[in-house]
Amino acid sequence: MTTDTLVIHPTTGPIRGTSGGGVDVWKGVRYAAPPVGDLRWRRARPPHPHDEVVDADAYGAVAPQAQMPGFNLGPGVVMDEDCLFLNIWTPLGASTGSRPRPVMVWIHGGAYVLGSSSQPLYDAARLVVDGDVVVVSVNYRLGAFGFGDFSSLNEHLDEPRFESNTALSDVLLALTWVRDNIGAFGGNPDNVTVFGESAGAGVVTTLLTMPAAEGLFHKAIAESSPATSMYDHARAARVAAQFLEAADATHDELVGLAVDRVVKATMTLMDRVPTDTPGTIPFAPVIDGDLVPRNPMDVFRDAESLPVPLLIGTNKDEAALFKWMRSPMMPIAPADIERMFATLAAEYPEVTLPPRAQITSAYQGMKPKVVGLGVARDIAFRMPTVWIAQAHSQRAPVFLYRFDWATRMLRVLTLGATHATELPYVFGNLSMGPADITFRLGGRKTGEAVSRRMQRRWTSFAHRGDPAADPTLPWPRFDSATRATLVIDAEDRVVDDLDAELRQAWGDEVLGFR
């Protein structure tokens, strides 16, 4: 249903939303100029305002990407370089009320090359109704379009043409749009929480170290952040050269290169780079000395991150999904893990890794393949998260979790609580169609209870900066003395210094790989 009360007048021009299911929704709202033509490979620019009322009743185009089986980007999805749109869910009538709600801005994951805000999994209606919050979800550029740094090619040009960290500039502009406009939708621009998963969480942890992001958000949630997947200009230049080779293009042709060739070359490198150098991926935020002035892990270590409360955690079986997908993104085989350590030692001589025997001692008694899953999980996700929690707790309140809940079906499939399995519980979308087998062997009632608790914790954090505001849901702050961690399972529990042996084996020094 659409009504004139749902016509809102943001600075970019009037838009008309829809109502239903207890929420008001505005979809496909343009927050940036189309990044095409002269704006391709450049940072986001504000859009030209419009005077006519635009119907915001359908998702906007998603960033160009490879079509992946089982990866539902949304009904009737259209891919286009012109993809910088956001969506807003509010409680029914919030835009005409006098009580502003907390705002949660969702940044989707997908290894920096996949995903969209229109994925059915991210429909925010349940989160909005049950949590009394406003939710905004954001599309940003992906793959080479968003995370390729071709600034090394500017030396061949009369005028600089390529800019770094274009995807991060997209998110910054989206957050600026939220700051300037969300009040008209019933949201509180002075109470904004950014939250994301996987690559989206990597964006979140990077934002926490970016001076340009200061003041644009007031709390942060990072679910399974690949925080150390961060590269410098020299490595970005090597990837740029590999990209041109994969695309069979010159730097002059890159400006007008067909979208399908850009996507194809992107996915070629997504296979080639982690195969050649295990433990690395080709596309991620770049330490450019500008938007990202320093290695984020160094910023955290030096206690110079933005002083906003942080809720952060990982899943118990992160790496199982990558094994199941046969993805080269995470080294699991013993030989690949050995190559990964050798590469890290060669590429980052300034980083002192713990002795190999010290690390492997924490995995004694496990089968080699299980050891591989553990090492991959811990170097990619778990240990960076623990390091960030320890460092950021010197700046602001931190709440650390580990998601352990898995249905019987996921355990039978040897996936367990793998990467991204917490997402349906956060958004309250436990039924993703007839092909979803998650609850085929039972567990639905328990899963619904897990979801209710997670939503109450996540939205309590958005409201007050404390996920334990409800006394029936304790969750103490993390500190370096107790290292309290909430284990989310069929029954939640708080454990001090969870995985202490792993932490001690890897060490407490924040390692900043570049």
Short mmCIF file of C-alpha atoms in Angstrom, two decimals:
data_model
loop_
_atom_site.label_atom_id
_atom_site.label_comp_id
_atom_site.label_asym_id
_atom_site.label_seq_id
_atom_site.Cartn_x
_atom_site.Cartn_y
_atom_site.Cartn_z
CA MET A 1 0.00 0.00 0.00
CA THR A 2 1.28 3.51 -0.80
CA THR A 3 -0.02 6.75 0.71
CA ASP A 4 0.98 10.40 0.66
CA THR A 5 2.08 10.08 4.30
CA LEU A 6 4.87 7.89 2.97
CA VAL A 7 6.23 10.63 0.72
CA ILE A 8 9.45 11.74 2.38
CA HIS A 9 11.62 14.64 1.27
CA PRO A 10 15.31 13.79 1.77
CA THR A 11 17.92 16.18 0.40
CA THR A 12 18.20 14.06 -2.76
CA GLY A 13 14.51 14.49 -3.70
CA PRO A 14 11.04 13.25 -2.69
CA ILE A 15 10.38 9.51 -2.55
CA ARG A 16 7.25 7.47 -1.86
CA GLY A 17 7.41 4.30 0.22
CA THR A 18 5.05 1.42 0.92
CA SER A 19 3.48 -0.13 4.03
CA GLY A 20 2.81 -3.72 5.04
CA GLY A 21 3.58 -6.30 7.68
CA GLY A 22 3.92 -3.72 10.43
CA VAL A 23 6.63 -1.72 8.64
CA ASP A 24 7.03 1.20 6.28
CA VAL A 25 9.63 0.57 3.59
CA TRP A 26 11.48 2.66 1.02
CA LYS A 27 13.51 0.60 -1.43
CA GLY A 28 15.96 1.51 -4.16
CA VAL A 29 16.76 4.98 -2.82
CA ARG A 30 19.64 6.56 -4.72
CA TYR A 31 22.35 7.91 -2.38
CA ALA A 32 25.13 8.55 -4.92
CA ALA A 33 25.59 9.54 -8.53
CA PRO A 34 25.79 6.58 -10.92
CA PRO A 35 29.45 5.43 -10.85
CA VAL A 36 29.61 5.08 -14.62
CA GLY A 37 31.34 6.85 -17.50
CA ASP A 38 33.75 9.43 -16.10
CA LEU A 39 32.90 8.27 -12.55
CA ARG A 40 33.95 4.66 -13.11
CA TRP A 41 36.97 3.83 -10.92
CA ARG A 42 36.34 7.04 -8.96
CA ARG A 43 35.05 7.58 -5.45
CA ALA A 44 31.36 8.13 -4.87
CA ARG A 45 29.85 11.53 -5.63
CA PRO A 46 26.50 12.88 -4.35
CA PRO A 47 23.59 12.43 -6.77
CA HIS A 48 21.81 15.22 -8.61
CA PRO A 49 18.61 16.05 -6.67
CA HIS A 50 15.24 15.44 -8.33
CA ASP A 51 12.01 17.42 -7.90
CA GLU A 52 9.42 14.81 -8.91
CA VAL A 53 8.21 12.15 -6.47
CA VAL A 54 9.96 8.84 -7.14
CA ASP A 55 8.29 5.57 -6.13
CA ALA A 56 10.66 3.72 -3.80
CA ASP A 57 8.84 0.39 -4.02
CA ALA A 58 11.47 -1.90 -5.56
CA TYR A 59 15.10 -2.69 -4.88
CA GLY A 60 17.67 -0.94 -7.03
CA ALA A 61 20.16 -2.71 -9.27
CA VAL A 62 22.89 -4.73 -7.57
CA ALA A 63 26.60 -4.49 -8.22
CA PRO A 64 27.82 -6.54 -11.20
CA GLN A 65 29.04 -9.94 -10.02
CA ALA A 66 29.21 -13.59 -10.96
CA GLN A 67 26.02 -15.63 -10.67
CA MET A 68 26.63 -18.21 -7.94
CA PRO A 69 24.38 -21.28 -7.47
CA GLY A 70 22.32 -21.06 -4.31
CA PHE A 71 23.23 -17.40 -3.77
CA ASN A 72 19.87 -15.62 -3.96
CA LEU A 73 20.36 -11.93 -4.69
CA GLY A 74 16.62 -11.24 -4.66
CA PRO A 75 13.58 -11.58 -6.92
CA GLY A 76 13.91 -10.13 -10.41
CA VAL A 77 17.38 -8.88 -9.64
CA VAL A 78 19.10 -6.62 -12.16
CA MET A 79 22.85 -6.09 -12.25
CA ASP A 80 24.23 -2.73 -13.27
CA GLU A 81 27.19 -0.49 -12.57
CA ASP A 82 24.57 2.05 -11.51
CA CYS A 83 24.03 0.22 -8.22
CA LEU A 84 24.46 2.73 -5.39
CA PHE A 85 21.08 2.43 -3.70
CA LEU A 86 19.91 1.91 -0.14
CA ASN A 87 16.72 0.67 1.52
CA ILE A 88 14.96 1.81 4.70
CA TRP A 89 12.64 -0.11 7.03
CA THR A 90 10.86 1.69 9.88
CA PRO A 91 8.19 0.72 12.38
CA LEU A 92 4.74 1.54 11.02
CA GLY A 93 4.14 5.29 11.19
CA ALA A 94 7.58 6.09 12.60
CA SER A 95 8.14 8.90 10.09
CA THR A 96 5.15 10.82 11.49
CA GLY A 97 5.91 10.12 15.14
CA SER A 98 7.76 12.25 17.66
CA ARG A 99 10.04 9.53 19.08
CA PRO A 100 13.15 8.90 16.97
CA ARG A 101 14.37 5.30 16.82
CA PRO A 102 17.92 3.99 16.84
CA VAL A 103 19.28 3.38 13.32
CA MET A 104 21.08 0.20 12.24
CA VAL A 105 22.93 0.39 8.89
CA TRP A 106 23.55 -3.06 7.36
CA ILE A 107 26.61 -3.75 5.19
CA HIS A 108 26.29 -7.13 3.46
CA GLY A 109 29.10 -9.64 3.03
CA GLY A 110 30.30 -11.73 0.10
CA ALA A 111 34.12 -11.86 0.03
CA TYR A 112 34.19 -8.31 -1.39
CA VAL A 113 32.94 -9.67 -4.74
CA LEU A 114 29.39 -10.94 -4.11
CA GLY A 115 26.12 -10.01 -2.42
CA SER A 116 23.46 -7.33 -2.30
CA SER A 117 21.15 -5.53 0.10
CA SER A 118 18.18 -7.11 -1.72
CA GLN A 119 18.97 -10.66 -0.60
CA PRO A 120 15.79 -12.08 1.01
CA LEU A 121 17.88 -13.08 4.02
CA TYR A 122 18.34 -9.37 4.80
CA ASP A 123 14.68 -8.36 4.80
CA ALA A 124 14.64 -6.30 7.98
CA ALA A 125 10.92 -6.34 8.83
CA ARG A 126 11.23 -8.74 11.77
CA LEU A 127 14.25 -6.95 13.20
CA VAL A 128 12.47 -3.58 12.93
CA VAL A 129 9.16 -4.68 14.46
CA ASP A 130 10.63 -6.74 17.29
CA GLY A 131 13.53 -4.39 18.03
CA ASP A 132 11.81 -1.01 17.55
CA VAL A 133 14.65 0.24 15.35
CA VAL A 134 15.11 1.74 11.89
CA VAL A 135 17.20 -0.41 9.54
CA VAL A 136 19.03 0.83 6.45
CA SER A 137 20.75 -1.60 4.06
CA VAL A 138 23.30 -0.50 1.50
CA ASN A 139 24.56 -1.60 -1.90
CA TYR A 140 28.18 -0.78 -2.62
CA ARG A 141 30.54 -1.54 -5.50
CA LEU A 142 32.13 -4.99 -5.50
CA GLY A 143 35.13 -6.80 -6.95
CA ALA A 144 37.44 -4.78 -9.14
CA PHE A 145 34.86 -1.98 -9.37
CA GLY A 146 34.86 -1.44 -5.61
CA PHE A 147 38.08 -2.91 -4.23
CA GLY A 148 40.48 -2.83 -7.17
CA ASP A 149 43.17 -0.19 -6.68
CA PHE A 150 44.34 0.89 -10.11
CA SER A 151 45.92 4.14 -8.94
CA SER A 152 49.32 2.72 -9.93
CA LEU A 153 48.18 3.14 -13.53
CA ASN A 154 47.82 6.92 -13.15
CA GLU A 155 51.51 7.34 -13.99
CA HIS A 156 50.60 6.43 -17.57
CA LEU A 157 48.02 9.22 -17.80
CA ASP A 158 48.19 12.99 -18.18
CA GLU A 159 45.66 13.39 -15.35
CA PRO A 160 44.88 10.95 -12.50
CA ARG A 161 41.94 8.76 -13.49
CA PHE A 162 41.87 5.94 -10.95
CA GLU A 163 41.01 6.37 -7.26
CA SER A 164 41.46 3.89 -4.43
CA ASN A 165 38.92 2.38 -2.03
CA THR A 166 35.90 3.30 -4.11
CA ALA A 167 33.67 0.87 -2.19
CA LEU A 168 34.65 2.44 1.12
CA SER A 169 33.77 5.83 -0.35
CA ASP A 170 30.34 4.38 -1.25
CA VAL A 171 29.73 3.36 2.36
CA LEU A 172 30.94 6.72 3.67
CA LEU A 173 28.54 8.55 1.36
CA ALA A 174 25.68 6.26 2.37
CA LEU A 175 26.39 6.99 6.04
CA THR A 176 26.49 10.70 5.23
CA TRP A 177 23.08 10.34 3.54
CA VAL A 178 21.77 8.61 6.68
CA ARG A 179 23.14 11.37 8.91
CA ASP A 180 21.51 14.07 6.80
CA ASN A 181 18.18 12.40 6.08
CA ILE A 182 17.21 9.59 8.44
CA GLY A 183 15.46 11.96 10.83
CA ALA A 184 12.69 12.44 8.26
CA PHE A 185 12.03 8.69 8.40
CA GLY A 186 11.79 8.57 12.20
CA GLY A 187 15.38 7.57 12.83
CA ASN A 188 17.81 9.20 15.22
CA PRO A 189 20.89 10.49 13.34
CA ASP A 190 22.72 10.74 16.67
CA ASN A 191 22.28 7.03 17.39
CA VAL A 192 23.55 5.07 14.37
CA THR A 193 24.97 1.55 14.56
CA VAL A 194 26.83 0.08 11.58
CA PHE A 195 26.66 -3.70 11.40
CA GLY A 196 27.95 -6.18 8.88
CA GLU A 197 29.08 -9.75 8.33
CA SER A 198 32.16 -11.21 6.63
CA ALA A 199 33.34 -8.65 4.05
CA GLY A 200 30.69 -6.30 5.44
CA ALA A 201 32.24 -6.76 8.89
CA GLY A 202 35.64 -6.13 7.31
CA VAL A 203 34.26 -2.79 6.14
CA VAL A 204 32.97 -2.13 9.67
CA THR A 205 36.31 -2.81 11.37
CA THR A 206 38.05 -0.70 8.74
CA LEU A 207 35.60 2.18 9.33
CA LEU A 208 36.57 2.09 13.00
CA THR A 209 40.09 3.16 11.99
CA MET A 210 39.21 5.78 9.34
CA PRO A 211 39.30 9.47 10.30
CA ALA A 212 36.82 10.19 7.48
CA ALA A 213 34.23 8.02 9.24
CA GLU A 214 34.38 9.88 12.55
CA GLY A 215 30.94 11.09 13.64
CA LEU A 216 29.04 9.10 11.01
CA PHE A 217 28.17 6.26 13.41
CA HIS A 218 28.06 5.76 17.16
CA LYS A 219 28.25 1.98 17.63
CA ALA A 220 29.52 -0.95 15.56
CA ILE A 221 28.77 -4.66 15.19
CA ALA A 222 31.21 -6.90 13.32
CA GLU A 223 30.25 -10.51 12.62
CA SER A 224 33.17 -12.63 11.37
CA SER A 225 35.40 -9.81 10.17
CA PRO A 226 38.38 -10.73 7.94
CA ALA A 227 40.14 -7.77 9.54
CA THR A 228 43.67 -8.68 8.45
CA SER A 229 42.72 -8.99 4.78
CA MET A 230 44.14 -5.57 4.07
CA TYR A 231 46.78 -4.71 1.51
CA ASP A 232 49.22 -1.94 0.69
CA HIS A 233 49.83 -0.03 -2.54
CA ALA A 234 52.65 -2.31 -3.70
CA ARG A 235 50.51 -5.42 -3.52
CA ALA A 236 47.53 -3.57 -5.01
CA ALA A 237 49.72 -2.60 -7.97
CA ARG A 238 50.65 -6.26 -8.51
CA VAL A 239 46.97 -7.25 -8.43
CA ALA A 240 46.16 -4.44 -10.89
CA ALA A 241 48.74 -5.84 -13.31
CA GLN A 242 47.32 -9.35 -12.87
CA PHE A 243 43.85 -7.99 -13.51
CA LEU A 244 44.85 -6.38 -16.80
CA GLU A 245 46.43 -9.66 -17.84
CA ALA A 246 43.31 -11.65 -16.89
CA ALA A 247 41.10 -9.17 -18.72
CA ASP A 248 43.47 -9.08 -21.72
CA ALA A 249 43.26 -5.29 -21.60
CA THR A 250 45.56 -2.28 -21.49
CA HIS A 251 45.27 0.51 -18.98
CA ASP A 252 43.71 2.70 -21.68
CA GLU A 253 41.02 0.09 -22.31
CA LEU A 254 40.18 -0.25 -18.62
CA VAL A 255 38.14 2.96 -18.59
CA GLY A 256 35.60 1.56 -21.04
CA LEU A 257 36.07 -2.17 -20.49
CA ALA A 258 32.82 -4.13 -20.83
CA VAL A 259 31.22 -5.01 -17.50
CA ASP A 260 31.18 -8.75 -18.22
CA ARG A 261 34.95 -8.69 -18.86
CA VAL A 262 35.53 -6.87 -15.57
CA VAL A 263 33.45 -9.47 -13.69
CA LYS A 264 35.12 -12.38 -15.47
CA ALA A 265 38.61 -11.07 -14.67
CA THR A 266 37.55 -10.43 -11.08
CA MET A 267 36.50 -14.05 -10.62
CA THR A 268 39.61 -15.33 -12.39
CA LEU A 269 41.74 -13.59 -9.77
CA MET A 270 39.46 -14.77 -6.96
CA ASP A 271 40.55 -18.28 -7.93
CA ARG A 272 44.14 -17.61 -8.98
CA VAL A 273 45.42 -15.39 -6.16
CA PRO A 274 44.49 -17.59 -3.16
CA THR A 275 45.66 -20.65 -5.11
CA ASP A 276 49.06 -19.10 -5.80
CA THR A 277 49.44 -17.45 -2.39
CA PRO A 278 47.26 -19.28 0.17
CA GLY A 279 45.64 -17.08 2.78
CA THR A 280 45.24 -14.03 0.54
CA ILE A 281 42.47 -12.67 -1.66
CA PRO A 282 42.82 -10.20 -4.53
CA PHE A 283 40.21 -7.63 -3.55
CA ALA A 284 39.89 -5.95 -0.16
CA PRO A 285 40.32 -2.46 1.33
CA VAL A 286 43.70 -0.92 0.59
CA ILE A 287 46.00 1.03 2.89
CA ASP A 288 46.18 4.05 0.61
CA GLY A 289 47.47 6.71 3.00
CA ASP A 290 44.27 8.63 2.39
CA LEU A 291 40.89 7.09 3.27
CA VAL A 292 42.79 4.31 5.04
CA PRO A 293 45.89 6.12 6.27
CA ARG A 294 47.42 3.18 8.20
CA ASN A 295 47.00 -0.54 8.59
CA PRO A 296 43.78 -0.86 10.64
CA MET A 297 45.35 -3.53 12.85
CA ASP A 298 48.12 -1.06 13.74
CA VAL A 299 45.50 1.57 14.57
CA PHE A 300 43.72 -0.87 16.89
CA ARG A 301 47.01 -1.95 18.48
CA ASP A 302 47.95 1.66 19.18
CA ALA A 303 44.53 2.30 20.79
CA GLU A 304 43.68 4.96 18.20
CA SER A 305 40.47 3.46 16.79
CA LEU A 306 37.28 5.54 16.89
CA PRO A 307 35.98 5.41 20.49
CA VAL A 308 32.59 3.82 19.83
CA PRO A 309 31.14 0.70 21.54
CA LEU A 310 31.81 -2.51 19.61
CA LEU A 311 29.99 -5.85 19.54
CA ILE A 312 32.19 -8.36 17.74
CA GLY A 313 32.49 -12.12 17.30
CA THR A 314 32.92 -15.17 15.13
CA ASN A 315 31.31 -18.55 14.50
CA LYS A 316 32.66 -21.77 15.99
CA ASP A 317 33.17 -23.58 12.65
CA GLU A 318 33.94 -20.66 10.31
CA ALA A 319 36.09 -22.57 7.84
CA ALA A 320 33.74 -25.53 7.25
CA LEU A 321 31.73 -23.59 4.65
CA PHE A 322 34.82 -22.95 2.53
CA LYS A 323 35.78 -26.62 2.64
CA TRP A 324 32.22 -27.60 1.68
CA MET A 325 32.28 -25.13 -1.24
CA ARG A 326 35.77 -26.32 -2.28
CA SER A 327 36.78 -22.68 -2.24
CA PRO A 328 40.49 -21.79 -2.42
CA MET A 329 39.88 -18.66 -0.34
CA MET A 330 40.89 -20.38 2.89
CA PRO A 331 43.90 -22.74 3.07
CA ILE A 332 42.78 -25.95 4.77
CA ALA A 333 45.07 -28.69 3.42
CA PRO A 334 48.31 -29.05 5.47
CA ALA A 335 50.48 -28.28 2.44
CA ASP A 336 48.54 -25.06 1.73
CA ILE A 337 48.84 -24.01 5.36
CA GLU A 338 52.61 -24.52 5.21
CA ARG A 339 52.74 -22.39 2.03
CA MET A 340 50.63 -19.73 3.75
CA PHE A 341 53.06 -19.46 6.68
CA ALA A 342 56.02 -19.38 4.31
CA THR A 343 54.38 -16.60 2.29
CA LEU A 344 53.58 -14.58 5.40
CA ALA A 345 57.17 -14.85 6.60
CA ALA A 346 58.53 -13.78 3.21
CA GLU A 347 56.07 -10.93 2.51
CA TYR A 348 55.91 -9.51 6.03
CA PRO A 349 59.39 -9.83 7.56
CA GLU A 350 58.53 -7.06 10.03
CA VAL A 351 55.75 -9.21 11.54
CA THR A 352 56.98 -11.69 14.14
CA LEU A 353 54.88 -14.84 13.96
CA PRO A 354 54.80 -17.17 16.97
CA PRO A 355 56.95 -20.29 16.55
CA ARG A 356 55.17 -22.89 14.41
CA ALA A 357 55.44 -25.52 17.14
CA GLN A 358 53.79 -23.13 19.58
CA ILE A 359 50.83 -22.64 17.24
CA THR A 360 50.39 -26.28 16.29
CA SER A 361 50.57 -27.32 19.94
CA ALA A 362 47.09 -25.88 20.40
CA TYR A 363 45.70 -28.36 17.87
CA GLN A 364 47.33 -31.54 19.19
CA GLY A 365 45.22 -34.67 19.00
CA MET A 366 43.22 -33.47 16.02
CA LYS A 367 43.20 -35.07 12.58
CA PRO A 368 45.26 -33.15 9.98
CA LYS A 369 42.15 -31.97 8.11
CA VAL A 370 40.58 -30.78 11.35
CA VAL A 371 43.78 -28.97 12.23
CA GLY A 372 43.59 -27.25 8.84
CA LEU A 373 40.06 -26.08 9.50
CA GLY A 374 41.11 -24.77 12.90
CA VAL A 375 44.18 -22.90 11.69
CA ALA A 376 42.25 -21.38 8.77
CA ARG A 377 39.43 -20.29 11.07
CA ASP A 378 41.77 -18.79 13.62
CA ILE A 379 44.14 -16.86 11.38
CA ALA A 380 41.35 -15.53 9.16
CA PHE A 381 38.64 -14.76 11.72
CA ARG A 382 38.97 -15.80 15.34
CA MET A 383 42.35 -14.39 16.34
CA PRO A 384 41.96 -11.03 14.55
CA THR A 385 38.61 -10.68 16.33
CA VAL A 386 40.16 -11.43 19.73
CA TRP A 387 43.04 -9.04 19.01
CA ILE A 388 40.60 -6.28 18.05
CA ALA A 389 38.48 -6.90 21.14
CA GLN A 390 41.53 -6.65 23.37
CA ALA A 391 42.86 -3.50 21.70
CA HIS A 392 39.57 -1.66 21.22
CA SER A 393 38.51 -2.31 24.82
CA GLN A 394 41.10 0.33 25.74
CA ARG A 395 39.02 2.86 23.76
CA ALA A 396 35.38 1.90 24.32
CA PRO A 397 33.12 -0.88 25.63
CA VAL A 398 33.54 -4.17 23.76
CA PHE A 399 31.28 -7.23 23.83
CA LEU A 400 32.78 -10.45 22.43
CA TYR A 401 30.79 -13.50 21.29
CA ARG A 402 31.16 -16.86 19.63
CA PHE A 403 28.19 -18.34 17.77
CA ASP A 404 28.04 -22.10 18.43
CA TRP A 405 24.43 -22.97 17.62
CA ALA A 406 23.92 -25.44 14.75
CA THR A 407 20.92 -27.56 13.88
CA ARG A 408 21.23 -31.32 13.63
CA MET A 409 21.10 -31.07 9.83
CA LEU A 410 24.07 -28.71 9.69
CA ARG A 411 26.01 -30.98 12.01
CA VAL A 412 25.22 -34.02 9.83
CA LEU A 413 26.56 -32.09 6.84
CA THR A 414 29.73 -31.36 8.88
CA LEU A 415 29.06 -27.64 8.53
CA GLY A 416 28.16 -26.96 12.14
CA ALA A 417 28.11 -23.30 13.15
CA THR A 418 29.95 -22.30 10.01
CA HIS A 419 30.49 -18.94 8.35
CA ALA A 420 27.31 -16.83 7.98
CA THR A 421 25.00 -19.29 9.77
CA GLU A 422 24.17 -16.67 12.40
CA LEU A 423 22.54 -14.36 9.85
CA PRO A 424 19.04 -15.90 9.74
CA TYR A 425 18.86 -15.56 13.53
CA VAL A 426 19.97 -11.91 13.52
CA PHE A 427 17.35 -10.94 10.94
CA GLY A 428 14.69 -13.39 12.15
CA ASN A 429 14.32 -14.96 8.71
CA LEU A 430 14.53 -18.65 9.53
CA SER A 431 12.59 -19.91 6.50
CA MET A 432 14.33 -19.19 3.22
CA GLY A 433 12.12 -21.28 0.95
CA PRO A 434 11.57 -24.97 0.21
CA ALA A 435 15.22 -25.53 -0.72
CA ASP A 436 16.39 -24.54 2.79
CA ILE A 437 17.21 -27.75 4.65
CA THR A 438 18.46 -26.17 7.89
CA PHE A 439 15.61 -27.48 10.06
CA ARG A 440 14.84 -30.65 8.12
CA LEU A 441 16.02 -32.81 11.06
CA GLY A 442 14.43 -30.59 13.72
CA GLY A 443 15.58 -27.75 15.90
CA ARG A 444 13.09 -25.12 14.74
CA LYS A 445 11.71 -24.27 18.19
CA THR A 446 15.20 -23.88 19.64
CA GLY A 447 16.27 -21.86 16.60
CA GLU A 448 13.39 -19.44 17.11
CA ALA A 449 14.46 -18.95 20.73
CA VAL A 450 18.07 -18.35 19.63
CA SER A 451 16.83 -15.77 17.13
CA ARG A 452 14.71 -13.93 19.69
CA ARG A 453 17.64 -13.67 22.07
CA MET A 454 20.06 -12.50 19.38
CA GLN A 455 17.65 -9.87 18.11
CA ARG A 456 17.06 -8.59 21.63
CA ARG A 457 20.81 -8.38 22.24
CA TRP A 458 21.65 -6.75 18.90
CA THR A 459 18.85 -4.16 19.13
CA SER A 460 19.51 -3.50 22.82
CA PHE A 461 23.07 -2.67 21.80
CA ALA A 462 21.69 -0.32 19.12
CA HIS A 463 19.40 1.36 21.65
CA ARG A 464 21.79 1.72 24.59
CA GLY A 465 25.24 0.45 23.67
CA ASP A 466 24.68 -2.52 25.98
CA PRO A 467 23.51 -5.93 24.68
CA ALA A 468 22.78 -6.97 28.27
CA ALA A 469 20.31 -4.19 29.06
CA ASP A 470 17.76 -6.95 29.77
CA PRO A 471 18.88 -8.48 33.10
CA THR A 472 17.67 -11.91 31.94
CA LEU A 473 20.31 -11.82 29.14
CA PRO A 474 23.65 -11.22 30.88
CA TRP A 475 26.66 -10.32 28.74
CA PRO A 476 29.55 -8.67 30.60
CA ARG A 477 31.94 -6.30 28.86
CA PHE A 478 35.18 -7.73 27.55
CA ASP A 479 38.34 -6.71 29.36
CA SER A 480 41.90 -8.03 29.28
CA ALA A 481 41.59 -9.48 32.77
CA THR A 482 38.53 -11.74 32.43
CA ARG A 483 38.16 -11.84 28.60
CA ALA A 484 34.45 -12.59 28.97
CA THR A 485 32.86 -14.15 25.89
CA LEU A 486 29.19 -14.89 25.27
CA VAL A 487 28.74 -18.34 23.73
CA ILE A 488 25.51 -18.30 21.73
CA ASP A 489 23.96 -21.76 21.62
CA ALA A 490 20.73 -23.56 22.46
CA GLU A 491 21.39 -22.12 25.92
CA ASP A 492 23.67 -19.10 26.06
CA ARG A 493 26.52 -18.98 28.54
CA VAL A 494 29.34 -16.61 29.46
CA VAL A 495 32.87 -18.06 29.47
CA ASP A 496 35.96 -16.24 30.67
CA ASP A 497 38.96 -16.48 28.32
CA LEU A 498 37.23 -18.81 25.87
CA ASP A 499 39.75 -20.75 23.73
CA ALA A 500 42.54 -19.72 26.11
CA GLU A 501 44.94 -22.34 24.74
CA LEU A 502 44.44 -21.09 21.18
CA ARG A 503 44.92 -17.48 22.25
CA GLN A 504 48.09 -18.29 24.16
CA ALA A 505 49.46 -20.31 21.22
CA TRP A 506 48.87 -17.51 18.73
CA GLY A 507 49.89 -14.82 21.20
CA ASP A 508 48.28 -11.55 22.20
CA GLU A 509 50.26 -9.32 19.84
CA VAL A 510 48.06 -7.69 17.20
CA LEU A 511 49.48 -8.85 13.86
CA GLY A 512 48.94 -6.40 11.01
CA PHE A 513 49.48 -8.18 7.70
CA ARG A 514 49.61 -5.93 4.66
#
